[in-house]
CSV table of C-alpha atoms in Angstrom, one decimal:
chain,number,residue,atom,x,y,z
A,3,LEU,CA,0.0,0.0,0.0
A,4,TRP,CA,2.8,2.4,0.9
A,5,ARG,CA,4.7,1.7,-2.4
A,6,PHE,CA,1.4,2.2,-4.3
A,7,LEU,CA,0.7,5.6,-2.7
A,8,ARG,CA,4.3,6.7,-2.9
A,9,ASP,CA,5.4,5.5,-6.3
A,10,GLU,CA,2.4,4.5,-8.5
A,11,TYR,CA,-0.5,6.8,-7.5
A,12,PRO,CA,1.1,10.1,-8.6
A,13,ALA,CA,1.7,8.6,-12.0
A,14,ILE,CA,-1.9,7.3,-12.1
A,15,PHE,CA,-3.2,10.8,-11.2
A,16,GLN,CA,-1.0,12.5,-13.8
A,17,ARG,CA,-2.2,10.1,-16.5
A,18,GLN,CA,-5.8,11.1,-15.8
A,19,ILE,CA,-5.1,14.8,-15.4
A,20,GLY,CA,-7.4,15.7,-18.3
A,21,TYR,CA,-10.4,14.2,-16.4
A,22,VAL,CA,-9.3,16.0,-13.3
A,23,LEU,CA,-9.4,19.3,-15.1
A,24,VAL,CA,-12.9,18.6,-16.4
A,25,SER,CA,-14.0,17.8,-12.9
A,26,VAL,CA,-12.4,21.0,-11.5
A,27,THR,CA,-14.0,23.1,-14.3
A,28,VAL,CA,-17.5,21.7,-13.6
A,29,PHE,CA,-17.1,22.1,-9.8
A,30,MET,CA,-15.9,25.7,-10.1
A,31,ALA,CA,-18.4,26.7,-12.7
A,32,TRP,CA,-21.4,25.6,-10.7
A,33,GLY,CA,-19.9,27.0,-7.5
A,34,LEU,CA,-19.6,30.4,-9.2
A,35,LEU,CA,-23.2,30.0,-10.5
A,36,GLY,CA,-24.5,29.3,-7.0
A,37,ALA,CA,-22.6,32.3,-5.5
A,38,VAL,CA,-23.9,34.6,-8.2
A,39,LEU,CA,-27.5,33.5,-7.9
A,40,THR,CA,-27.5,33.7,-4.1
A,41,SER,CA,-26.0,37.2,-4.2
A,42,ALA,CA,-28.4,38.4,-6.9
A,43,ARG,CA,-31.5,36.7,-5.5
A,44,PRO,CA,-31.4,36.0,-1.8
A,45,GLU,CA,-34.6,34.0,-2.1
A,46,PHE,CA,-32.7,31.4,-4.0
A,47,MET,CA,-30.8,30.4,-0.8
A,48,PRO,CA,-33.6,28.7,1.1
A,49,HIS,CA,-33.8,26.1,-1.7
A,50,PHE,CA,-30.4,24.8,-0.6
A,51,VAL,CA,-29.9,26.0,2.9
A,52,GLY,CA,-32.3,24.7,5.6
A,53,PRO,CA,-34.1,27.1,8.0
A,54,GLU,CA,-32.0,26.0,11.0
A,55,MET,CA,-28.8,26.9,9.2
A,56,ILE,CA,-30.3,30.3,8.2
A,57,SER,CA,-31.3,30.9,11.8
A,58,THR,CA,-27.8,30.3,13.1
A,59,MET,CA,-26.4,32.6,10.4
A,60,GLU,CA,-28.9,35.3,11.4
A,61,ARG,CA,-27.4,35.0,15.0
A,62,HIS,CA,-23.9,35.2,13.5
A,63,GLU,CA,-23.1,31.7,14.8
A,64,MET,CA,-21.6,28.7,13.0
A,65,TRP,CA,-23.8,25.7,12.7
A,66,THR,CA,-20.8,23.5,13.4
A,67,LYS,CA,-20.5,24.1,17.1
A,68,SER,CA,-22.4,20.9,18.0
A,69,VAL,CA,-19.7,18.9,16.3
A,70,VAL,CA,-17.2,19.6,19.0
A,71,SER,CA,-19.3,18.2,21.8
A,72,ALA,CA,-19.7,14.9,19.9
A,73,ALA,CA,-16.4,14.8,18.1
A,74,PRO,CA,-15.6,11.1,18.0
A,75,MET,CA,-19.1,10.1,16.8
A,76,ALA,CA,-19.3,13.0,14.5
A,77,THR,CA,-15.9,12.1,13.0
A,78,SER,CA,-17.1,8.6,12.2
A,79,ALA,CA,-20.2,10.0,10.6
A,80,ILE,CA,-18.3,12.6,8.6
A,81,MET,CA,-15.8,9.9,7.3
A,82,THR,CA,-18.7,7.6,6.3
A,83,ASN,CA,-20.5,10.5,4.5
A,84,ASN,CA,-17.5,11.7,2.7
A,85,LEU,CA,-16.5,8.2,1.5
A,86,SER,CA,-20.1,7.6,0.4
A,87,VAL,CA,-20.3,10.9,-1.5
A,88,SER,CA,-17.0,10.2,-3.2
A,89,PHE,CA,-17.8,6.7,-4.2
A,90,VAL,CA,-21.3,7.5,-5.4
A,91,THR,CA,-19.8,10.3,-7.5
A,92,PHE,CA,-17.4,7.8,-9.0
A,93,ALA,CA,-20.0,5.0,-9.5
A,94,ALA,CA,-22.4,7.4,-11.1
A,95,GLY,CA,-20.1,7.5,-14.1
A,96,ILE,CA,-21.8,4.2,-15.2
A,97,THR,CA,-24.6,6.5,-16.4
A,98,PHE,CA,-22.3,7.6,-19.3
A,99,GLY,CA,-20.9,10.3,-17.0
A,100,LEU,CA,-24.2,12.1,-16.5
A,101,GLY,CA,-24.6,11.1,-12.8
A,102,THR,CA,-21.0,12.2,-12.1
A,103,PHE,CA,-21.7,15.5,-13.7
A,104,PHE,CA,-24.8,15.9,-11.5
A,105,TYR,CA,-23.0,15.2,-8.2
A,106,ILE,CA,-20.0,17.4,-9.0
A,107,SER,CA,-22.3,20.2,-10.1
A,108,PHE,CA,-24.5,19.9,-7.0
A,109,ASN,CA,-21.5,19.9,-4.6
A,110,GLY,CA,-20.0,23.0,-6.4
A,111,LEU,CA,-23.4,24.7,-6.3
A,112,MET,CA,-23.9,24.0,-2.6
A,113,LEU,CA,-20.5,25.4,-1.7
A,114,GLY,CA,-21.2,28.5,-3.8
A,115,VAL,CA,-24.6,29.1,-2.2
A,116,ILE,CA,-23.2,28.6,1.3
A,117,GLY,CA,-20.2,30.8,0.6
A,118,ALA,CA,-22.4,33.7,-0.7
A,119,ALA,CA,-24.9,33.3,2.1
A,120,CYS,CA,-22.2,33.5,4.8
A,121,HIS,CA,-20.8,36.6,3.0
A,122,GLN,CA,-24.1,38.3,3.2
A,123,TYR,CA,-24.3,37.7,6.9
A,124,GLY,CA,-20.7,38.8,7.5
A,125,MET,CA,-19.4,35.3,8.3
A,126,SER,CA,-17.0,34.6,5.5
A,127,LYS,CA,-14.0,34.4,7.8
A,128,ASP,CA,-15.9,31.9,10.1
A,129,LEU,CA,-16.9,29.7,7.1
A,130,TRP,CA,-13.6,29.6,5.3
A,131,SER,CA,-11.5,29.2,8.5
A,132,PHE,CA,-13.7,26.1,9.2
A,133,VAL,CA,-13.4,24.8,5.6
A,134,ALA,CA,-9.7,25.4,5.2
A,135,PRO,CA,-8.2,22.6,7.3
A,136,HIS,CA,-10.3,19.6,6.1
A,137,GLY,CA,-11.4,21.1,2.8
A,138,SER,CA,-7.8,21.2,1.6
A,139,LEU,CA,-8.0,17.4,1.3
A,140,GLU,CA,-11.8,16.8,1.1
A,141,LEU,CA,-12.6,19.0,-1.9
A,142,PRO,CA,-9.7,17.7,-4.0
A,143,SER,CA,-10.8,14.2,-3.1
A,144,ILE,CA,-14.4,14.8,-4.4
A,145,ILE,CA,-12.9,16.4,-7.5
A,146,ILE,CA,-10.7,13.3,-8.1
A,147,ALA,CA,-13.8,11.1,-7.5
A,148,GLY,CA,-15.5,13.1,-10.2
A,149,ALA,CA,-12.5,12.6,-12.5
A,150,ALA,CA,-12.8,8.8,-12.0
A,151,GLY,CA,-16.4,9.0,-12.9
A,152,PHE,CA,-15.7,11.0,-16.0
A,153,ARG,CA,-13.0,8.5,-17.0
A,154,LEU,CA,-15.6,5.7,-16.7
A,155,GLY,CA,-18.2,7.6,-18.6
A,156,HIS,CA,-15.7,8.4,-21.4
A,157,ALA,CA,-14.8,4.8,-21.8
A,158,MET,CA,-18.5,4.0,-22.2
A,159,LEU,CA,-19.2,6.7,-24.7
A,160,PHE,CA,-16.0,6.5,-26.8
A,161,PRO,CA,-14.5,3.0,-27.0
A,162,GLY,CA,-12.3,4.0,-29.9
A,163,ALA,CA,-10.5,1.0,-31.4
A,164,LEU,CA,-11.4,-1.3,-28.5
A,165,ARG,CA,-14.6,-3.3,-28.3
A,166,TRP,CA,-17.1,-1.6,-26.0
A,167,LYS,CA,-16.7,-4.3,-23.3
A,168,GLU,CA,-12.9,-3.9,-23.3
A,169,SER,CA,-13.1,-0.2,-23.3
A,170,VAL,CA,-15.4,-0.2,-20.2
A,171,ALA,CA,-13.2,-2.8,-18.5
A,172,ARG,CA,-10.1,-0.7,-19.1
A,173,GLY,CA,-11.8,2.6,-18.1
A,174,GLY,CA,-13.3,1.0,-15.0
A,175,ALA,CA,-9.9,-0.4,-13.9
A,176,GLU,CA,-8.1,3.0,-14.4
A,177,ALA,CA,-10.9,4.9,-12.7
A,178,THR,CA,-10.9,2.5,-9.7
A,179,ARG,CA,-7.1,2.9,-9.3
A,180,LEU,CA,-7.6,6.7,-9.5
A,181,ILE,CA,-10.2,6.8,-6.7
A,182,SER,CA,-8.4,4.4,-4.5
A,183,GLY,CA,-5.8,7.0,-3.6
A,184,ILE,CA,-8.4,9.4,-2.0
A,185,ILE,CA,-9.3,7.0,0.8
A,186,PRO,CA,-6.5,8.0,3.2
A,187,LEU,CA,-7.1,11.7,2.3
A,188,LEU,CA,-10.8,11.4,3.4
A,189,VAL,CA,-9.8,9.6,6.6
A,190,ILE,CA,-7.5,12.5,7.5
A,191,ALA,CA,-10.1,15.1,6.4
A,192,GLY,CA,-12.7,13.4,8.5
A,193,CYS,CA,-10.5,13.6,11.6
A,194,LEU,CA,-9.8,17.3,11.0
A,195,GLU,CA,-13.4,18.1,10.4
A,196,GLY,CA,-14.5,16.4,13.6
A,197,PHE,CA,-11.8,17.6,15.9
A,198,PHE,CA,-9.9,20.6,14.5
A,199,SER,CA,-12.0,22.6,12.0
A,200,PRO,CA,-14.9,23.4,14.4
A,201,SER,CA,-12.6,24.0,17.3
A,202,GLN,CA,-11.8,27.4,18.9
A,203,ALA,CA,-8.3,27.4,17.4
A,204,PRO,CA,-7.3,30.8,15.9
A,205,SER,CA,-8.2,31.4,12.3
A,206,TRP,CA,-4.6,32.0,11.2
A,207,LEU,CA,-3.7,28.5,12.4
A,208,LYS,CA,-6.6,26.9,10.6
A,209,PHE,CA,-5.6,28.7,7.3
A,210,THR,CA,-2.0,27.7,7.9
A,211,VAL,CA,-2.8,24.1,8.4
A,212,GLY,CA,-5.1,24.1,5.3
A,213,GLY,CA,-2.4,25.7,3.2
A,214,MET,CA,0.3,23.3,4.3
A,215,LEU,CA,-1.9,20.3,3.7
A,216,PHE,CA,-2.9,21.5,0.2
A,217,SER,CA,0.8,22.2,-0.6
A,218,LEU,CA,1.8,18.7,0.5
A,219,LEU,CA,-1.0,17.2,-1.5
A,220,LEU,CA,0.2,19.0,-4.7
A,221,LEU,CA,3.8,17.9,-4.1
A,222,TRP,CA,2.6,14.3,-3.7
A,223,LEU,CA,0.3,14.3,-6.7
A,224,PHE,CA,2.7,16.0,-9.1
A,225,ARG,CA,6.0,14.4,-7.9
A,226,PRO,CA,8.0,12.5,-10.6
A,227,ALA,CA,6.9,8.9,-10.4
A,228,LYS,CA,7.3,5.7,-12.3
A,229,ALA,CA,4.6,4.6,-14.6
A,230,PRO,CA,1.9,2.3,-13.1
A,231,ALA,CA,1.8,-1.3,-13.9
A,232,ALA,CA,-0.1,-2.2,-17.1
A,233,ILE,CA,-3.7,-3.3,-16.7
A,234,ASP,CA,-4.4,-6.9,-17.8
A,235,LEU,CA,-7.9,-7.0,-19.1
A,236,ASN,CA,-7.8,-10.8,-19.2
A,237,ARG,CA,-7.6,-11.2,-15.5
């Protein structure tokens, strides 16, 4: 496992960088759309943000305070949820990529709506200092899961010179290897989201931790690495 993460996974990620860029573009485009719609039409916000969350923002309080009092249980639930979201986003690629597009779009839209809503209530610092530590790993993981789903969808739509069955088998194998690397990232992100992100630690420390983790993530993903082993479709 260590050799796979250290040596093979960066090469796997770099080979699929085109799908990662597609996933990033979709996520950011819908995030921007959510922010613009919420800023232009505040009545758009309640369709995505529940009344309880709106009530806490009106009191200028973060809705994450309850996480601290039940951190161990909350951490377990957060990990389970993040893994579920990521693997569903990947598996939805079986719908010729449309399901993956929906999940990536929805996650981007939600982040944009919440970001704009917090800005309207003067809580941008509170929100992004909460998101920074775990989001530096969680958001890239969701984007990579989207890239895996798009890889699978592309294999189904454009088999090229391969037979359709062979194309899907190859695309599915490559997509599975791509998403396998995000599991440790989501475990770390879940621990941070349960214990550190909602804590009373100073904002500068949270932003520093988030920036360091994201920098280390980029160094790992883009490090020179040997090519992954060939995929045997006959196995």
